[in-house]
XYZ file of C-alpha atoms in Angstrom:
165
model
C 25.509 28.633 -16.365
C 27.717 26.502 -14.016
C 31.166 25.418 -15.353
C 31.199 21.839 -16.469
C 33.640 20.215 -14.601
C 35.858 17.668 -16.062
C 34.009 14.877 -13.700
C 30.980 16.057 -15.198
C 31.704 15.914 -19.012
C 33.012 12.323 -18.007
C 29.917 11.351 -16.822
C 27.927 13.030 -19.771
C 30.375 11.172 -22.179
C 29.901 8.045 -20.446
C 26.128 7.924 -20.648
C 25.971 9.393 -24.102
C 24.019 12.570 -23.023
C 23.888 15.739 -25.143
C 23.169 19.343 -24.230
C 19.796 18.956 -24.567
C 19.580 16.040 -21.906
C 21.013 18.049 -19.219
C 20.957 21.411 -17.930
C 22.061 23.147 -14.628
C 19.626 24.554 -11.950
C 20.968 27.433 -10.492
C 18.700 27.408 -7.412
C 19.786 23.807 -6.334
C 23.184 23.851 -7.786
C 22.701 20.635 -9.325
C 22.635 19.008 -12.925
C 19.233 17.719 -14.042
C 18.704 15.117 -16.664
C 15.408 14.737 -18.465
C 13.139 11.912 -18.065
C 13.609 10.764 -21.861
C 17.365 10.657 -21.295
C 16.810 8.777 -17.988
C 14.864 5.983 -20.332
C 17.474 6.156 -22.417
C 20.295 5.367 -19.764
C 18.234 2.558 -18.452
C 18.207 1.018 -22.145
C 22.242 1.639 -22.629
C 23.222 0.272 -18.840
C 20.600 -2.658 -19.385
C 18.503 -1.669 -16.291
C 15.250 -3.907 -15.847
C 12.253 -2.639 -14.100
C 11.199 -5.595 -12.231
C 8.470 -4.196 -10.667
C 6.211 -0.923 -10.340
C 3.769 -0.717 -8.076
C 1.107 1.926 -6.759
C 1.929 1.284 -2.968
C -0.550 4.185 -1.985
C -2.878 6.605 -4.022
C -5.363 9.380 -2.548
C -6.629 11.372 -5.909
C -8.896 13.647 -3.330
C -5.688 14.265 -1.335
C -3.461 14.803 -4.674
C -1.225 11.909 -3.239
C 0.719 9.075 -4.639
C 3.473 6.678 -3.797
C 4.790 4.421 -6.211
C 7.550 1.511 -5.361
C 9.721 0.653 -8.173
C 12.207 -2.309 -8.157
C 14.867 -2.470 -10.571
C 17.952 -4.769 -11.380
C 21.350 -4.081 -13.173
C 24.261 -6.912 -13.345
C 22.741 -8.752 -10.472
C 22.421 -5.545 -8.432
C 18.861 -4.712 -6.797
C 17.599 -1.511 -6.384
C 14.156 -0.929 -4.225
C 13.164 2.947 -4.146
C 9.833 5.157 -4.154
C 8.710 8.084 -5.740
C 6.344 10.169 -3.993
C 3.670 13.226 -4.896
C 1.898 15.126 -2.707
C 0.351 18.887 -2.598
C 3.566 19.876 -0.635
C 6.301 18.726 -3.422
C 4.373 18.859 -6.533
C 1.895 21.192 -8.119
C 0.691 19.496 -11.333
C -2.594 17.554 -11.106
C -1.235 14.306 -12.062
C -0.024 12.852 -8.792
C 0.022 9.169 -10.267
C 2.323 10.030 -13.417
C 4.539 12.157 -11.484
C 5.136 9.547 -8.820
C 5.890 6.832 -11.304
C 8.335 9.111 -13.223
C 10.163 9.793 -9.797
C 10.369 6.162 -8.722
C 11.739 5.129 -12.241
C 14.364 8.124 -12.243
C 15.502 7.396 -8.956
C 16.096 3.841 -9.733
C 17.922 4.701 -12.813
C 19.913 7.481 -11.371
C 20.909 4.579 -8.466
C 21.950 1.812 -10.703
C 23.590 3.692 -13.402
C 26.078 5.438 -10.795
C 24.557 9.002 -11.115
C 22.755 9.573 -7.719
C 24.328 12.210 -6.136
C 25.700 13.755 -8.987
C 22.841 14.349 -11.049
C 18.837 14.819 -10.353
C 15.834 13.887 -12.334
C 14.321 16.916 -13.972
C 11.115 16.112 -12.138
C 13.154 16.313 -9.003
C 14.514 19.881 -10.186
C 11.321 21.313 -11.203
C 9.963 20.293 -7.577
C 13.010 22.211 -6.088
C 12.565 25.563 -8.382
C 8.868 25.439 -7.217
C 9.353 25.018 -3.795
C 12.152 27.790 -3.872
C 9.954 29.992 -5.607
C 6.960 29.423 -2.897
C 9.245 30.063 0.182
C 10.932 33.429 -1.384
C 8.018 34.670 -3.003
C 5.177 36.310 -0.484
C 2.296 36.736 -3.280
C 2.079 32.965 -4.111
C 0.262 30.620 -1.898
C 1.085 27.037 -1.125
C -0.757 24.664 -3.281
C -1.657 22.202 -0.478
C -3.975 24.530 1.037
C -6.501 23.270 -1.731
C -6.543 20.122 -0.023
C -7.271 20.867 3.346
C -4.750 19.022 5.291
C -1.378 20.566 6.432
C 1.209 18.427 5.848
C 3.722 17.103 8.672
C 7.686 17.376 8.579
C 7.656 14.176 6.413
C 5.819 15.855 3.762
C 2.450 13.633 4.055
C -0.703 15.398 5.417
C -1.949 13.500 8.684
C -4.952 12.226 7.160
C -2.832 10.281 4.744
C -0.174 9.053 7.691
C -3.469 8.003 9.366
C -4.926 6.180 6.384
C -1.506 4.728 5.949
C -0.883 3.418 9.676
C -4.639 2.120 9.308
C -3.379 -0.109 6.238
C -6.019 1.735 3.880
């Protein structure tokens, strides 16, 4: 386990987080916070989710983008959560995109962005590292037939988005 720095202890105490709310992911060298703890932080910090909207969904391709608008003390954040076979290996892309959008907004408005990641992001990093370094595993995106570009979106999704579909 990584050394818990004084700054990390301060952040944990400030947000009333316990050992069960966080853990250190060695592969990414970052701390993760559970989604449940994120929701508690949002309540304590009086973060209000103003809008949560599915911006794009293609369940055949296993892809979804959710837009989240949140406010705290007059500060407004608009952020997105995305899920494609390239960055998620669970069969629930809408739910995962929603969690990612919410968690990103909460991290930003609570002043934790950059110091911590949501558990969903950390799982993604571990899975990507496992696939990258394990020659026996296959990439799940091949099940969807369309290779992803540098931006992580399959070409078919990019075309549909540019055509307004």
